[in-house]
JSON list of C-alpha atoms in Angstrom, two decimals:
[
{"chain": "A", "resi": 15, "resn": "GLU", "atom": "CA", "xyz": [25.34, 16.75, 17.98]},
{"chain": "A", "resi": 16, "resn": "THR", "atom": "CA", "xyz": [21.59, 16.54, 18.59]},
{"chain": "A", "resi": 17, "resn": "GLY", "atom": "CA", "xyz": [19.31, 18.19, 16.08]},
{"chain": "A", "resi": 18, "resn": "VAL", "atom": "CA", "xyz": [16.09, 20.08, 16.71]},
{"chain": "A", "resi": 19, "resn": "THR", "atom": "CA", "xyz": [13.45, 17.95, 18.37]},
{"chain": "A", "resi": 20, "resn": "GLN", "atom": "CA", "xyz": [9.75, 18.64, 18.85]},
{"chain": "A", "resi": 21, "resn": "SER", "atom": "CA", "xyz": [7.04, 17.08, 20.95]},
{"chain": "A", "resi": 22, "resn": "PRO", "atom": "CA", "xyz": [4.49, 15.73, 20.60]},
{"chain": "A", "resi": 23, "resn": "THR", "atom": "CA", "xyz": [4.55, 14.51, 17.00]},
{"chain": "A", "resi": 24, "resn": "HIS", "atom": "CA", "xyz": [0.77, 14.49, 16.68]},
{"chain": "A", "resi": 25, "resn": "LEU", "atom": "CA", "xyz": [-1.99, 16.10, 18.69]},
{"chain": "A", "resi": 26, "resn": "ILE", "atom": "CA", "xyz": [-5.77, 16.21, 18.44]},
{"chain": "A", "resi": 27, "resn": "LYS", "atom": "CA", "xyz": [-7.71, 18.94, 20.23]},
{"chain": "A", "resi": 28, "resn": "THR", "atom": "CA", "xyz": [-11.21, 20.35, 20.09]},
{"chain": "A", "resi": 29, "resn": "ARG", "atom": "CA", "xyz": [-12.21, 23.90, 19.31]},
{"chain": "A", "resi": 30, "resn": "GLY", "atom": "CA", "xyz": [-11.77, 26.26, 22.26]},
{"chain": "A", "resi": 31, "resn": "GLN", "atom": "CA", "xyz": [-9.10, 24.19, 24.00]},
{"chain": "A", "resi": 32, "resn": "GLN", "atom": "CA", "xyz": [-5.53, 25.26, 24.68]},
{"chain": "A", "resi": 33, "resn": "VAL", "atom": "CA", "xyz": [-2.38, 23.52, 23.48]},
{"chain": "A", "resi": 34, "resn": "THR", "atom": "CA", "xyz": [1.35, 23.67, 24.29]},
{"chain": "A", "resi": 35, "resn": "LEU", "atom": "CA", "xyz": [3.97, 22.51, 21.82]},
{"chain": "A", "resi": 36, "resn": "ARG", "atom": "CA", "xyz": [7.62, 22.01, 22.78]},
{"chain": "A", "resi": 37, "resn": "CYS", "atom": "CA", "xyz": [10.92, 22.40, 20.99]},
{"chain": "A", "resi": 38, "resn": "SER", "atom": "CA", "xyz": [14.51, 21.65, 21.92]},
{"chain": "A", "resi": 39, "resn": "SER", "atom": "CA", "xyz": [17.01, 23.66, 19.93]},
{"chain": "A", "resi": 40, "resn": "GLN", "atom": "CA", "xyz": [20.18, 22.30, 18.40]},
{"chain": "A", "resi": 41, "resn": "SER", "atom": "CA", "xyz": [23.24, 22.38, 20.62]},
{"chain": "A", "resi": 42, "resn": "GLY", "atom": "CA", "xyz": [24.95, 25.79, 20.56]},
{"chain": "A", "resi": 43, "resn": "HIS", "atom": "CA", "xyz": [21.91, 27.64, 19.16]},
{"chain": "A", "resi": 44, "resn": "ASN", "atom": "CA", "xyz": [20.36, 30.51, 21.13]},
{"chain": "A", "resi": 45, "resn": "THR", "atom": "CA", "xyz": [17.54, 31.42, 18.74]},
{"chain": "A", "resi": 46, "resn": "VAL", "atom": "CA", "xyz": [14.27, 29.61, 18.09]},
{"chain": "A", "resi": 47, "resn": "SER", "atom": "CA", "xyz": [11.63, 30.47, 15.50]},
{"chain": "A", "resi": 48, "resn": "TRP", "atom": "CA", "xyz": [8.14, 28.99, 15.18]},
{"chain": "A", "resi": 49, "resn": "TYR", "atom": "CA", "xyz": [6.24, 28.52, 11.94]},
{"chain": "A", "resi": 50, "resn": "GLN", "atom": "CA", "xyz": [2.76, 27.35, 10.99]},
{"chain": "A", "resi": 51, "resn": "GLN", "atom": "CA", "xyz": [2.51, 25.28, 7.81]},
{"chain": "A", "resi": 52, "resn": "ALA", "atom": "CA", "xyz": [-1.03, 24.69, 6.60]},
{"chain": "A", "resi": 53, "resn": "LEU", "atom": "CA", "xyz": [-1.64, 21.87, 4.17]},
{"chain": "A", "resi": 54, "resn": "GLY", "atom": "CA", "xyz": [-0.26, 22.71, 0.75]},
{"chain": "A", "resi": 55, "resn": "GLN", "atom": "CA", "xyz": [1.28, 25.99, 1.91]},
{"chain": "A", "resi": 56, "resn": "GLY", "atom": "CA", "xyz": [4.70, 27.28, 2.82]},
{"chain": "A", "resi": 57, "resn": "PRO", "atom": "CA", "xyz": [5.65, 27.91, 6.43]},
{"chain": "A", "resi": 58, "resn": "GLN", "atom": "CA", "xyz": [4.28, 31.14, 7.92]},
{"chain": "A", "resi": 59, "resn": "PHE", "atom": "CA", "xyz": [6.42, 32.88, 10.54]},
{"chain": "A", "resi": 60, "resn": "ILE", "atom": "CA", "xyz": [4.77, 33.09, 13.97]},
{"chain": "A", "resi": 61, "resn": "PHE", "atom": "CA", "xyz": [7.54, 34.52, 16.18]},
{"chain": "A", "resi": 62, "resn": "GLN", "atom": "CA", "xyz": [11.19, 34.23, 17.14]},
{"chain": "A", "resi": 63, "resn": "TYR", "atom": "CA", "xyz": [12.89, 34.07, 20.52]},
{"chain": "A", "resi": 64, "resn": "TYR", "atom": "CA", "xyz": [16.49, 35.16, 21.03]},
{"chain": "A", "resi": 65, "resn": "ARG", "atom": "CA", "xyz": [18.07, 34.65, 24.44]},
{"chain": "A", "resi": 66, "resn": "GLU", "atom": "CA", "xyz": [14.67, 34.29, 26.13]},
{"chain": "A", "resi": 67, "resn": "GLU", "atom": "CA", "xyz": [13.13, 37.43, 24.60]},
{"chain": "A", "resi": 68, "resn": "GLU", "atom": "CA", "xyz": [10.73, 37.78, 21.69]},
{"chain": "A", "resi": 69, "resn": "ASN", "atom": "CA", "xyz": [12.76, 39.04, 18.74]},
{"chain": "A", "resi": 70, "resn": "GLY", "atom": "CA", "xyz": [10.17, 39.40, 16.00]},
{"chain": "A", "resi": 71, "resn": "ARG", "atom": "CA", "xyz": [6.56, 38.41, 15.39]},
{"chain": "A", "resi": 72, "resn": "GLY", "atom": "CA", "xyz": [4.53, 37.59, 12.32]},
{"chain": "A", "resi": 73, "resn": "ASN", "atom": "CA", "xyz": [0.89, 38.34, 11.65]},
{"chain": "A", "resi": 74, "resn": "PHE", "atom": "CA", "xyz": [-0.63, 36.04, 14.25]},
{"chain": "A", "resi": 75, "resn": "PRO", "atom": "CA", "xyz": [-3.12, 37.00, 16.99]},
{"chain": "A", "resi": 76, "resn": "PRO", "atom": "CA", "xyz": [-2.13, 37.30, 20.67]},
{"chain": "A", "resi": 77, "resn": "ARG", "atom": "CA", "xyz": [-3.63, 33.90, 21.49]},
{"chain": "A", "resi": 78, "resn": "PHE", "atom": "CA", "xyz": [-0.41, 32.55, 19.97]},
{"chain": "A", "resi": 79, "resn": "SER", "atom": "CA", "xyz": [2.24, 33.04, 22.62]},
{"chain": "A", "resi": 80, "resn": "GLY", "atom": "CA", "xyz": [5.61, 31.57, 23.44]},
{"chain": "A", "resi": 81, "resn": "LEU", "atom": "CA", "xyz": [8.45, 31.17, 25.87]},
{"chain": "A", "resi": 82, "resn": "GLN", "atom": "CA", "xyz": [12.13, 30.46, 25.68]},
{"chain": "A", "resi": 83, "resn": "PHE", "atom": "CA", "xyz": [13.93, 28.91, 28.62]},
{"chain": "A", "resi": 84, "resn": "PRO", "atom": "CA", "xyz": [17.52, 29.43, 29.86]},
{"chain": "A", "resi": 85, "resn": "ASN", "atom": "CA", "xyz": [18.61, 26.26, 28.03]},
{"chain": "A", "resi": 86, "resn": "TYR", "atom": "CA", "xyz": [17.13, 27.84, 24.85]},
{"chain": "A", "resi": 87, "resn": "SER", "atom": "CA", "xyz": [14.36, 25.28, 24.49]},
{"chain": "A", "resi": 88, "resn": "SER", "atom": "CA", "xyz": [10.99, 26.83, 23.66]},
{"chain": "A", "resi": 89, "resn": "GLU", "atom": "CA", "xyz": [7.24, 26.44, 23.94]},
{"chain": "A", "resi": 90, "resn": "LEU", "atom": "CA", "xyz": [4.45, 27.58, 21.67]},
{"chain": "A", "resi": 91, "resn": "ASN", "atom": "CA", "xyz": [1.08, 28.06, 23.35]},
{"chain": "A", "resi": 92, "resn": "VAL", "atom": "CA", "xyz": [-2.17, 28.50, 21.48]},
{"chain": "A", "resi": 93, "resn": "ASN", "atom": "CA", "xyz": [-5.33, 29.46, 23.38]},
{"chain": "A", "resi": 94, "resn": "ALA", "atom": "CA", "xyz": [-8.94, 29.22, 22.25]},
{"chain": "A", "resi": 95, "resn": "LEU", "atom": "CA", "xyz": [-8.16, 26.87, 19.40]},
{"chain": "A", "resi": 96, "resn": "GLU", "atom": "CA", "xyz": [-9.97, 27.38, 16.11]},
{"chain": "A", "resi": 97, "resn": "LEU", "atom": "CA", "xyz": [-10.48, 24.91, 13.27]},
{"chain": "A", "resi": 98, "resn": "ASP", "atom": "CA", "xyz": [-8.08, 26.93, 11.09]},
{"chain": "A", "resi": 99, "resn": "ASP", "atom": "CA", "xyz": [-5.29, 26.31, 13.60]},
{"chain": "A", "resi": 100, "resn": "SER", "atom": "CA", "xyz": [-5.03, 22.77, 12.23]},
{"chain": "A", "resi": 101, "resn": "ALA", "atom": "CA", "xyz": [-1.56, 22.65, 10.68]},
{"chain": "A", "resi": 102, "resn": "LEU", "atom": "CA", "xyz": [1.99, 21.40, 10.98]},
{"chain": "A", "resi": 103, "resn": "TYR", "atom": "CA", "xyz": [3.88, 23.53, 13.50]},
{"chain": "A", "resi": 104, "resn": "LEU", "atom": "CA", "xyz": [7.58, 23.77, 12.82]},
{"chain": "A", "resi": 105, "resn": "CYS", "atom": "CA", "xyz": [10.29, 24.90, 15.17]},
{"chain": "A", "resi": 106, "resn": "ALA", "atom": "CA", "xyz": [13.66, 26.04, 13.83]},
{"chain": "A", "resi": 107, "resn": "SER", "atom": "CA", "xyz": [16.81, 26.99, 15.70]},
{"chain": "A", "resi": 108, "resn": "SER", "atom": "CA", "xyz": [19.77, 29.07, 14.55]},
{"chain": "A", "resi": 109, "resn": "PRO", "atom": "CA", "xyz": [23.13, 30.11, 16.04]},
{"chain": "A", "resi": 110, "resn": "THR", "atom": "CA", "xyz": [22.10, 33.78, 16.37]},
{"chain": "A", "resi": 111, "resn": "GLY", "atom": "CA", "xyz": [19.09, 35.96, 15.75]},
{"chain": "A", "resi": 112, "resn": "PHE", "atom": "CA", "xyz": [20.47, 37.48, 12.56]},
{"chain": "A", "resi": 113, "resn": "SER", "atom": "CA", "xyz": [18.59, 37.04, 9.31]},
{"chain": "A", "resi": 114, "resn": "TYR", "atom": "CA", "xyz": [21.53, 35.58, 7.38]},
{"chain": "A", "resi": 115, "resn": "ASN", "atom": "CA", "xyz": [21.64, 32.47, 9.54]},
{"chain": "A", "resi": 116, "resn": "GLU", "atom": "CA", "xyz": [20.52, 29.11, 8.23]},
{"chain": "A", "resi": 117, "resn": "GLN", "atom": "CA", "xyz": [17.63, 27.77, 10.24]},
{"chain": "A", "resi": 118, "resn": "PHE", "atom": "CA", "xyz": [17.63, 24.15, 11.34]},
{"chain": "A", "resi": 119, "resn": "PHE", "atom": "CA", "xyz": [14.13, 22.70, 11.39]},
{"chain": "A", "resi": 120, "resn": "GLY", "atom": "CA", "xyz": [12.59, 20.05, 13.56]},
{"chain": "A", "resi": 121, "resn": "PRO", "atom": "CA", "xyz": [10.20, 17.43, 12.13]},
{"chain": "A", "resi": 122, "resn": "GLY", "atom": "CA", "xyz": [7.15, 19.34, 13.31]},
{"chain": "A", "resi": 123, "resn": "THR", "atom": "CA", "xyz": [4.04, 18.74, 15.40]},
{"chain": "A", "resi": 124, "resn": "ARG", "atom": "CA", "xyz": [0.86, 17.93, 13.49]},
{"chain": "A", "resi": 125, "resn": "LEU", "atom": "CA", "xyz": [-2.07, 19.63, 15.26]},
{"chain": "A", "resi": 126, "resn": "THR", "atom": "CA", "xyz": [-5.62, 18.70, 14.35]},
{"chain": "A", "resi": 127, "resn": "VAL", "atom": "CA", "xyz": [-8.46, 20.79, 15.77]},
{"chain": "A", "resi": 128, "resn": "LEU", "atom": "CA", "xyz": [-11.92, 19.19, 15.63]},
{"chain": "B", "resi": 26, "resn": "ALA", "atom": "CA", "xyz": [8.17, 43.36, 4.16]},
{"chain": "B", "resi": 27, "resn": "GLN", "atom": "CA", "xyz": [9.55, 40.83, 1.76]},
{"chain": "B", "resi": 28, "resn": "SER", "atom": "CA", "xyz": [7.46, 38.36, -0.24]},
{"chain": "B", "resi": 29, "resn": "VAL", "atom": "CA", "xyz": [8.14, 35.33, -2.40]},
{"chain": "B", "resi": 30, "resn": "THR", "atom": "CA", "xyz": [6.30, 33.88, -5.37]},
{"chain": "B", "resi": 31, "resn": "GLN", "atom": "CA", "xyz": [7.01, 30.38, -6.57]},
{"chain": "B", "resi": 32, "resn": "LEU", "atom": "CA", "xyz": [5.64, 30.27, -10.05]},
{"chain": "B", "resi": 33, "resn": "ASP", "atom": "CA", "xyz": [4.96, 26.54, -10.32]},
{"chain": "B", "resi": 34, "resn": "SER", "atom": "CA", "xyz": [3.07, 24.54, -7.71]},
{"chain": "B", "resi": 35, "resn": "GLN", "atom": "CA", "xyz": [3.98, 21.21, -9.32]},
{"chain": "B", "resi": 36, "resn": "VAL", "atom": "CA", "xyz": [6.78, 20.18, -11.66]},
{"chain": "B", "resi": 37, "resn": "PRO", "atom": "CA", "xyz": [6.79, 16.61, -13.02]},
{"chain": "B", "resi": 38, "resn": "VAL", "atom": "CA", "xyz": [9.94, 15.51, -14.84]},
{"chain": "B", "resi": 39, "resn": "PHE", "atom": "CA", "xyz": [11.54, 12.29, -15.98]},
{"chain": "B", "resi": 40, "resn": "GLU", "atom": "CA", "xyz": [14.68, 10.94, -14.38]},
{"chain": "B", "resi": 41, "resn": "GLU", "atom": "CA", "xyz": [17.92, 12.39, -15.81]},
{"chain": "B", "resi": 42, "resn": "ALA", "atom": "CA", "xyz": [16.08, 15.36, -17.35]},
{"chain": "B", "resi": 43, "resn": "PRO", "atom": "CA", "xyz": [17.01, 18.95, -16.40]},
{"chain": "B", "resi": 44, "resn": "VAL", "atom": "CA", "xyz": [14.72, 20.94, -14.14]},
{"chain": "B", "resi": 45, "resn": "GLU", "atom": "CA", "xyz": [14.18, 24.58, -13.16]},
{"chain": "B", "resi": 46, "resn": "LEU", "atom": "CA", "xyz": [12.07, 25.67, -10.20]},
{"chain": "B", "resi": 47, "resn": "ARG", "atom": "CA", "xyz": [11.22, 29.33, -10.43]},
{"chain": "B", "resi": 48, "resn": "CYS", "atom": "CA", "xyz": [11.24, 31.85, -7.60]},
{"chain": "B", "resi": 49, "resn": "ASN", "atom": "CA", "xyz": [10.65, 35.59, -7.66]},
{"chain": "B", "resi": 50, "resn": "TYR", "atom": "CA", "xyz": [10.86, 37.88, -4.67]},
{"chain": "B", "resi": 51, "resn": "SER", "atom": "CA", "xyz": [9.79, 41.36, -3.74]},
{"chain": "B", "resi": 52, "resn": "SER", "atom": "CA", "xyz": [11.66, 43.60, -1.31]},
{"chain": "B", "resi": 53, "resn": "SER", "atom": "CA", "xyz": [12.49, 47.26, -0.81]},
{"chain": "B", "resi": 54, "resn": "VAL", "atom": "CA", "xyz": [15.82, 46.42, 0.83]},
{"chain": "B", "resi": 55, "resn": "SER", "atom": "CA", "xyz": [18.71, 44.08, 0.12]},
{"chain": "B", "resi": 56, "resn": "VAL", "atom": "CA", "xyz": [17.90, 40.44, 0.72]},
{"chain": "B", "resi": 57, "resn": "TYR", "atom": "CA", "xyz": [19.25, 37.07, 1.64]},
{"chain": "B", "resi": 58, "resn": "LEU", "atom": "CA", "xyz": [17.78, 34.19, -0.38]},
{"chain": "B", "resi": 59, "resn": "PHE", "atom": "CA", "xyz": [17.38, 30.53, 0.52]},
{"chain": "B", "resi": 60, "resn": "TRP", "atom": "CA", "xyz": [16.11, 27.29, -0.96]},
{"chain": "B", "resi": 61, "resn": "TYR", "atom": "CA", "xyz": [14.87, 24.65, 1.47]},
{"chain": "B", "resi": 62, "resn": "VAL", "atom": "CA", "xyz": [13.78, 21.09, 0.65]},
{"chain": "B", "resi": 63, "resn": "GLN", "atom": "CA", "xyz": [11.17, 19.07, 2.52]},
{"chain": "B", "resi": 64, "resn": "TYR", "atom": "CA", "xyz": [11.04, 15.32, 2.07]},
{"chain": "B", "resi": 65, "resn": "PRO", "atom": "CA", "xyz": [7.81, 13.50, 3.04]},
{"chain": "B", "resi": 66, "resn": "ASN", "atom": "CA", "xyz": [7.14, 13.51, 6.79]},
{"chain": "B", "resi": 67, "resn": "GLN", "atom": "CA", "xyz": [10.30, 15.46, 7.53]},
{"chain": "B", "resi": 68, "resn": "GLY", "atom": "CA", "xyz": [11.23, 19.01, 8.47]},
{"chain": "B", "resi": 69, "resn": "LEU", "atom": "CA", "xyz": [12.82, 21.48, 6.08]},
{"chain": "B", "resi": 70, "resn": "GLN", "atom": "CA", "xyz": [16.51, 21.24, 5.21]},
{"chain": "B", "resi": 71, "resn": "LEU", "atom": "CA", "xyz": [18.63, 24.02, 3.72]},
{"chain": "B", "resi": 72, "resn": "LEU", "atom": "CA", "xyz": [19.62, 23.30, 0.14]},
{"chain": "B", "resi": 73, "resn": "LEU", "atom": "CA", "xyz": [21.57, 26.47, -0.64]},
{"chain": "B", "resi": 74, "resn": "LYS", "atom": "CA", "xyz": [21.66, 30.16, 0.14]},
{"chain": "B", "resi": 75, "resn": "TYR", "atom": "CA", "xyz": [22.76, 33.49, -1.31]},
{"chain": "B", "resi": 76, "resn": "LEU", "atom": "CA", "xyz": [24.08, 36.10, 1.11]},
{"chain": "B", "resi": 77, "resn": "SER", "atom": "CA", "xyz": [26.51, 38.15, -1.00]},
{"chain": "B", "resi": 78, "resn": "GLY", "atom": "CA", "xyz": [29.33, 37.77, -3.50]},
{"chain": "B", "resi": 79, "resn": "SER", "atom": "CA", "xyz": [29.04, 35.39, -6.43]},
{"chain": "B", "resi": 80, "resn": "THR", "atom": "CA", "xyz": [25.49, 35.33, -7.74]},
{"chain": "B", "resi": 81, "resn": "LEU", "atom": "CA", "xyz": [25.71, 31.62, -8.58]},
{"chain": "B", "resi": 82, "resn": "VAL", "atom": "CA", "xyz": [25.49, 29.32, -5.58]},
{"chain": "B", "resi": 83, "resn": "GLU", "atom": "CA", "xyz": [25.69, 25.54, -5.55]},
{"chain": "B", "resi": 84, "resn": "SER", "atom": "CA", "xyz": [24.63, 22.71, -3.27]},
{"chain": "B", "resi": 85, "resn": "ILE", "atom": "CA", "xyz": [26.53, 19.50, -2.62]},
{"chain": "B", "resi": 86, "resn": "ASN", "atom": "CA", "xyz": [23.95, 17.38, -4.47]},
{"chain": "B", "resi": 87, "resn": "GLY", "atom": "CA", "xyz": [24.11, 19.12, -7.83]},
{"chain": "B", "resi": 88, "resn": "PHE", "atom": "CA", "xyz": [21.53, 21.89, -7.48]},
{"chain": "B", "resi": 89, "resn": "GLU", "atom": "CA", "xyz": [22.44, 25.49, -8.26]},
{"chain": "B", "resi": 90, "resn": "ALA", "atom": "CA", "xyz": [20.63, 28.82, -8.08]},
{"chain": "B", "resi": 91, "resn": "GLU", "atom": "CA", "xyz": [21.44, 32.21, -9.52]},
{"chain": "B", "resi": 92, "resn": "PHE", "atom": "CA", "xyz": [20.59, 35.50, -7.86]},
{"chain": "B", "resi": 93, "resn": "ASN", "atom": "CA", "xyz": [19.36, 37.97, -10.46]},
{"chain": "B", "resi": 94, "resn": "LYS", "atom": "CA", "xyz": [18.82, 41.36, -8.89]},
{"chain": "B", "resi": 95, "resn": "SER", "atom": "CA", "xyz": [17.38, 43.04, -11.98]},
{"chain": "B", "resi": 96, "resn": "GLN", "atom": "CA", "xyz": [14.85, 40.25, -12.45]},
{"chain": "B", "resi": 97, "resn": "THR", "atom": "CA", "xyz": [14.33, 39.82, -8.67]},
{"chain": "B", "resi": 98, "resn": "SER", "atom": "CA", "xyz": [14.66, 36.09, -9.18]},
{"chain": "B", "resi": 99, "resn": "PHE", "atom": "CA", "xyz": [16.44, 33.16, -7.56]},
{"chain": "B", "resi": 100, "resn": "HIS", "atom": "CA", "xyz": [15.60, 30.16, -9.75]},
{"chain": "B", "resi": 101, "resn": "LEU", "atom": "CA", "xyz": [16.78, 26.68, -8.75]},
{"chain": "B", "resi": 102, "resn": "ARG", "atom": "CA", "xyz": [18.22, 24.37, -11.40]},
{"chain": "B", "resi": 103, "resn": "LYS", "atom": "CA", "xyz": [19.63, 20.89, -11.73]},
{"chain": "B", "resi": 104, "resn": "PRO", "atom": "CA", "xyz": [20.99, 19.53, -15.03]},
{"chain": "B", "resi": 105, "resn": "SER", "atom": "CA", "xyz": [19.98, 15.91, -14.36]},
{"chain": "B", "resi": 106, "resn": "VAL", "atom": "CA", "xyz": [17.49, 14.86, -11.66]},
{"chain": "B", "resi": 107, "resn": "HIS", "atom": "CA", "xyz": [17.22, 11.59, -9.76]},
{"chain": "B", "resi": 108, "resn": "ILE", "atom": "CA", "xyz": [14.22, 9.80, -8.30]},
{"chain": "B", "resi": 109, "resn": "SER", "atom": "CA", "xyz": [15.54, 10.75, -4.86]},
{"chain": "B", "resi": 110, "resn": "ASP", "atom": "CA", "xyz": [15.09, 14.47, -5.69]},
{"chain": "B", "resi": 111, "resn": "THR", "atom": "CA", "xyz": [11.32, 14.03, -5.41]},
{"chain": "B", "resi": 112, "resn": "ALA", "atom": "CA", "xyz": [10.30, 16.44, -2.65]},
{"chain": "B", "resi": 113, "resn": "GLU", "atom": "CA", "xyz": [8.73, 19.83, -1.90]},
{"chain": "B", "resi": 114, "resn": "TYR", "atom": "CA", "xyz": [11.03, 22.80, -2.52]},
{"chain": "B", "resi": 115, "resn": "PHE", "atom": "CA", "xyz": [10.58, 26.16, -0.79]},
{"chain": "B", "resi": 116, "resn": "CYS", "atom": "CA", "xyz": [12.17, 29.46, -1.72]},
{"chain": "B", "resi": 117, "resn": "ALA", "atom": "CA", "xyz": [12.60, 31.92, 1.16]},
{"chain": "B", "resi": 118, "resn": "VAL", "atom": "CA", "xyz": [13.75, 35.52, 1.57]},
{"chain": "B", "resi": 119, "resn": "SER", "atom": "CA", "xyz": [14.87, 37.59, 4.54]},
{"chain": "B", "resi": 120, "resn": "ALA", "atom": "CA", "xyz": [15.95, 41.22, 4.83]},
{"chain": "B", "resi": 121, "resn": "GLY", "atom": "CA", "xyz": [19.68, 41.74, 4.54]},
{"chain": "B", "resi": 122, "resn": "GLY", "atom": "CA", "xyz": [21.41, 42.88, 7.69]},
{"chain": "B", "resi": 123, "resn": "ALA", "atom": "CA", "xyz": [18.35, 42.49, 9.82]},
{"chain": "B", "resi": 124, "resn": "LYS", "atom": "CA", "xyz": [18.50, 41.44, 13.42]},
{"chain": "B", "resi": 125, "resn": "GLY", "atom": "CA", "xyz": [15.52, 39.30, 14.08]},
{"chain": "B", "resi": 126, "resn": "ASN", "atom": "CA", "xyz": [13.81, 36.86, 11.82]},
{"chain": "B", "resi": 127, "resn": "ASP", "atom": "CA", "xyz": [11.58, 38.08, 9.07]},
{"chain": "B", "resi": 128, "resn": "MET", "atom": "CA", "xyz": [11.96, 35.10, 6.75]},
{"chain": "B", "resi": 129, "resn": "ARG", "atom": "CA", "xyz": [9.15, 34.68, 4.26]},
{"chain": "B", "resi": 130, "resn": "PHE", "atom": "CA", "xyz": [8.56, 31.42, 2.42]},
{"chain": "B", "resi": 131, "resn": "GLY", "atom": "CA", "xyz": [6.90, 30.77, -0.89]},
{"chain": "B", "resi": 132, "resn": "ALA", "atom": "CA", "xyz": [4.02, 28.33, -1.21]},
{"chain": "B", "resi": 133, "resn": "GLY", "atom": "CA", "xyz": [6.35, 25.59, -2.43]},
{"chain": "B", "resi": 134, "resn": "THR", "atom": "CA", "xyz": [6.93, 23.59, -5.61]},
{"chain": "B", "resi": 135, "resn": "ARG", "atom": "CA", "xyz": [6.35, 19.87, -5.58]},
{"chain": "B", "resi": 136, "resn": "LEU", "atom": "CA", "xyz": [9.00, 18.21, -7.76]},
{"chain": "B", "resi": 137, "resn": "THR", "atom": "CA", "xyz": [8.07, 14.70, -8.88]},
{"chain": "B", "resi": 138, "resn": "VAL", "atom": "CA", "xyz": [10.74, 12.72, -10.70]},
{"chain": "B", "resi": 139, "resn": "LYS", "atom": "CA", "xyz": [9.38, 9.84, -12.72]},
{"chain": "B", "resi": 140, "resn": "PRO", "atom": "CA", "xyz": [11.36, 6.81, -13.94]}
]
C-alpha cells in the first residue's frame, strides 16, 4: 500500500510568480486536504476536495486554488506569490470526507518565496 | 468554528520521566479530538483519537489521552518517555458529525527527551 506522496520536496520561487504543488493520495482514499504550516506553527487548513469537488475551505484568499483528478490525486496552485507564502505545504488524504476520519499526511513540500 | 490551544510550546523532560502535554479546545458543538506527532523532516502521523465512548484513549506506544468535556481538555500523557519520543506534538479538533473537513490544529508542543 503506497502512502501519500508529494512533489516537489523543495521549491524556490520569487514574489509574484505562480506555483503548482502535487499530491498523490493513499490507495482507496477519495478525499484530499491541503494545509499550510508556517515555521513554528501548526498546520492551517486551506481546502479539501472530495470526489473532485471542493468540500470545505479555510480562511485563505482566492489566489489559493486546487483541483482533484479522477484518480483522486490533487494539485494546489498559488498565484501571485507573497513572501508570507513561504511555508511547508502538507497534503493529507482520508477514506471519506467525514470529519471523524484519520488523515494520512504526506511529507510536505517546502516552498520558499524570495 | 472550533479552536485549539496547546498550553506549552516546549516541554523538556529526562528519559523515563512522566510527561503531560496540555490541550484545550473551544467549540459550540460536539467534537472529535486528535493528537498527531511530527518527527523531524516528516509529515504528521496520528497518535490517537477520541470520537465517542470511553473518554480514555490509548496509543500503541504507551501514550494516552483523556477527553474531559467539562474542562474542554484533551491532555496527552505518558508515564515513562524514551529518547525516541522527541518530536513535535499537535492537538487537533473537528466538529462531530460534520461532512467536510474543518480540522483545526494547535500551534504544537515540542517534546525534548534528554538522557
